[in-house]
Amino acid sequence: MLKSDVMPSFEIEKIRKDFPILARQVHGKNLVYFDNAASAQKPKIVLDTLQNFYSQDYANVHRGVHYLSQISTDAFEKTRDALQVFIGAKHREEIIFTAGSTASINLVAQCFGEAFIGEGDEILVSGLEHHANLVPWQICAQKRKAVLRIMPMLATGELDMEKLPLLLTEKTKILAITATSNALGTITDLVNIIPLAHQVGAKVLVDGAQSIAHTKTDVQALDADFWVCSSHKLFGPTGVGVLYGKKDLLEAMPVYQSGGDMIKTVRYESSTYNELPHKFEAGTPNIADVIALGSALDYINNLDWHGAMAHEKTLHENLEKGLLGIQGLRIIGTAKHKAPLSSFVVEGVHNYDLGVLLDKMGIAIRTGHHCAEPIMDFFGVAGTARASLAFYNTQAEVDYFLESLKKAINMLR
Amino acid sequence: MKDIQSIQEDFVQDFSLLEDWTQRYEYIIDLGKTLPKIDDLYKTDEYRIKGCQSQVWLHHRYENNILYFSADSDAIITKGLIALVIAVFNEQSPEAIAKAEVNFIAKIGLGEHLSPTRANGLNSMIQKIKHIAANHLA
Ligand SMILES: Cc1ncc(COP(=O)(O)O)c(C=O)c1O
């Protein structure tokens, strides 16, 4: 019998019960949480882990011989193992814990920059990036006297593949590119882009902040040199990020922050540094949240993932169908392959006003520039309204959202 | 001209007749639509109050110990809220503005728009008006 035959089908009502916050009300209305791209809600198992850890097992990691320190350290390192499997890394020490995607990218921009980028070298950044994967590279380029180049996009919000070969030269040291655009939803064609970058000897950093909750990641199959994500977008706690880097690269990079945990020996004259991954994990880490991220991974691993993805894809199709039926509404970002989010503007209506009125109806969406001002400039808009879905959303919520959006537009016109 | 406190009380009275949030916001949106447009000349960074998501411009004129304000925003709800604030402070003396207590916004159930972390610039605008008044104190 095929495994899929015995798998339970995706049971949305049961799933929703796993996320306590989904039962709450906002302004007297049932919460409709469509801001998942900004941050995802947490299943109860994650909350329980935090509670249990602090009330039963808490101690610092990597330092004590005592019982609790052992338990903490084991649980902490277990998340590293789980992540290794989750993203398909070859070695566990290729997984570095940081504070978030932003922190991971800054680490790479600084340390890879110091080791590998020099005057006149080029840094190529895709035109779809969140400020977090743009500004650190601007600063890196300034510091290293390197040249920052941008891979342009088309009116659909897809990257212009024809321009890529022209932008990749033997001077290109790194390509920084998102797997999925947070502002438009575009899923980039990494499978075809990464080999082109490698052909000229450039390394590739993939920003997986938006893809991680919607696609299976396999960093080895992608052959990404660096890959980052944030726990909070993956149904885990805030304050934890992941940096994956190929071992030889991480080893060749200088240390980032310094202090405890990242050292081997310290003398007043000089110190020697610890091995990976601890080399990049100075100080007491975010122990409890890393452990709770492990529970988020457990939750996802036990989920009917294919069912969940099919469910959110259907919801998104219905959402876009509904949006297209609204007069004067324009979807910003019409790539063929999109994550389940829709950015849009409505003629004569400011996105801020939409956000305020929808909030009154219990609906949480994001409005503004989504930390991607160059993208807004490209489309000639000051900002958009963005509805972003997760597998725990429902068709009834999509219907209510569309109805509420029409009501808001009527009030504003 | 009525004094600042009675204008505020009038608004509190007006809003008490509105039954739910829909009516309150419809009223604000209507106010926003009727707010006289600010001269495009003043829609520059110099007159802009940084408000993150919706932009706000504020212009003032001082004549015979009276301050005249005009303002605009690209978002209609912000514009309506601005219209309320302008109605309260327009054509008052710097002394009256400087010592006035702005208490009507919370009372009409719109206090959430006043938080400094709210990205609409309303709070900054009130601070700015107070600041302008303080600068014109005799
Ligand atoms: C594509 C993308 N990259 C990076 C980030 C930054 O993530 P964090 O704020 O968790 O560091 C985000 C968050 O919105 C994002 O959407």
Coordinates of N, CA, C and O and ligand atoms in Angstrom, one line a residue, chain A residues 37-38 99-103 105 130 132-133 178 180-182 207 209-210 230 232-233 366, ligand 1:
Chain A
A37 N 2.9 36.1 6.4 CA 4.3 36.4 5.9 C 5.1 37.3 6.8 O 6.3 37.2 6.8
A38 N 4.4 38.1 7.6 CA 5.1 38.9 8.6 C 5.6 38.0 9.7 O 6.7 38.1 10.2
A99 N 19.9 35.3 15.6 CA 18.7 35.9 16.1 C 17.6 36.0 15.1 O 16.5 36.3 15.4
G100 N 17.9 35.7 13.8 CA 16.9 35.8 12.8 C 17.5 35.9 11.4 O 18.8 35.9 11.3
S101 N 16.7 35.9 10.4 CA 17.2 36.0 9.0 C 18.2 37.2 8.9 O 19.2 37.1 8.3
T102 N 17.7 38.3 9.4 CA 18.5 39.6 9.3 C 19.9 39.4 9.9 O 20.9 39.7 9.3
A103 N 19.9 38.8 11.1 CA 21.2 38.6 11.8 C 22.1 37.6 10.9 O 23.3 37.8 10.8
I105 N 22.0 37.1 7.7 CA 22.6 37.8 6.5 C 23.7 38.8 6.8 O 24.7 38.8 6.2
H130 N 14.0 41.8 0.3 CA 13.7 42.5 1.5 C 14.9 43.3 1.9 O 16.0 42.9 1.6
A132 N 16.4 43.5 4.3 CA 17.4 42.7 5.1 C 18.4 42.0 4.2 O 19.5 41.6 4.7
N133 N 18.1 41.8 3.0 CA 19.0 41.1 2.1 C 19.5 42.1 1.0 O 20.0 41.7 -0.1
T178 N 16.5 36.0 -2.8 CA 15.4 35.4 -2.0 C 14.8 34.1 -2.7 O 14.9 34.1 -4.0
T180 N 11.7 33.4 -2.1 CA 10.3 33.8 -2.3 C 10.3 35.3 -1.8 O 10.7 35.6 -0.7
S181 N 9.7 36.2 -2.7 CA 9.5 37.6 -2.3 C 8.4 37.8 -1.3 O 7.3 37.4 -1.5
N182 N 8.8 38.5 -0.2 CA 7.8 38.8 0.8 C 6.8 39.9 0.3 O 5.6 39.9 0.7
D207 N 17.9 33.6 0.7 CA 17.0 34.1 1.8 C 15.8 33.2 1.8 O 14.9 33.4 0.9
A209 N 13.5 33.1 4.2 CA 12.6 33.6 5.2 C 11.1 33.3 4.8 O 10.3 32.9 5.6
Q210 N 10.8 33.5 3.5 CA 9.4 33.4 3.1 C 9.1 32.0 2.5 O 8.0 31.6 2.4
S230 N 14.1 32.4 9.4 CA 13.7 32.9 10.8 C 12.7 31.9 11.4 O 11.8 31.5 10.7
H232 N 10.4 32.4 13.5 CA 9.1 32.9 13.8 C 8.2 32.8 12.6 O 7.0 32.9 12.7
K233 N 8.8 32.7 11.4 CA 7.9 32.5 10.2 C 7.6 31.1 10.0 O 6.9 30.7 9.0
R366 N -1.2 43.1 6.2 CA -0.1 44.1 6.3 C -0.3 45.1 5.2 O -0.7 44.8 4.1
Ligands
LIG1 C1 12.1 37.7 2.5 C2 12.5 38.2 3.9 N1 13.8 38.2 4.2 C3 14.2 38.6 5.4 C4 13.3 38.9 6.4 C5 13.8 39.4 7.8 O1 13.5 38.4 8.7 P1 13.7 38.8 10.3 O2 12.9 40.0 10.5 O3 13.0 37.6 11.0 O4 15.1 38.9 10.5 C6 11.9 38.9 6.1 C7 10.9 39.3 7.1 O5 9.9 39.9 6.9 C8 11.5 38.5 4.8 O6 10.2 38.4 4.5

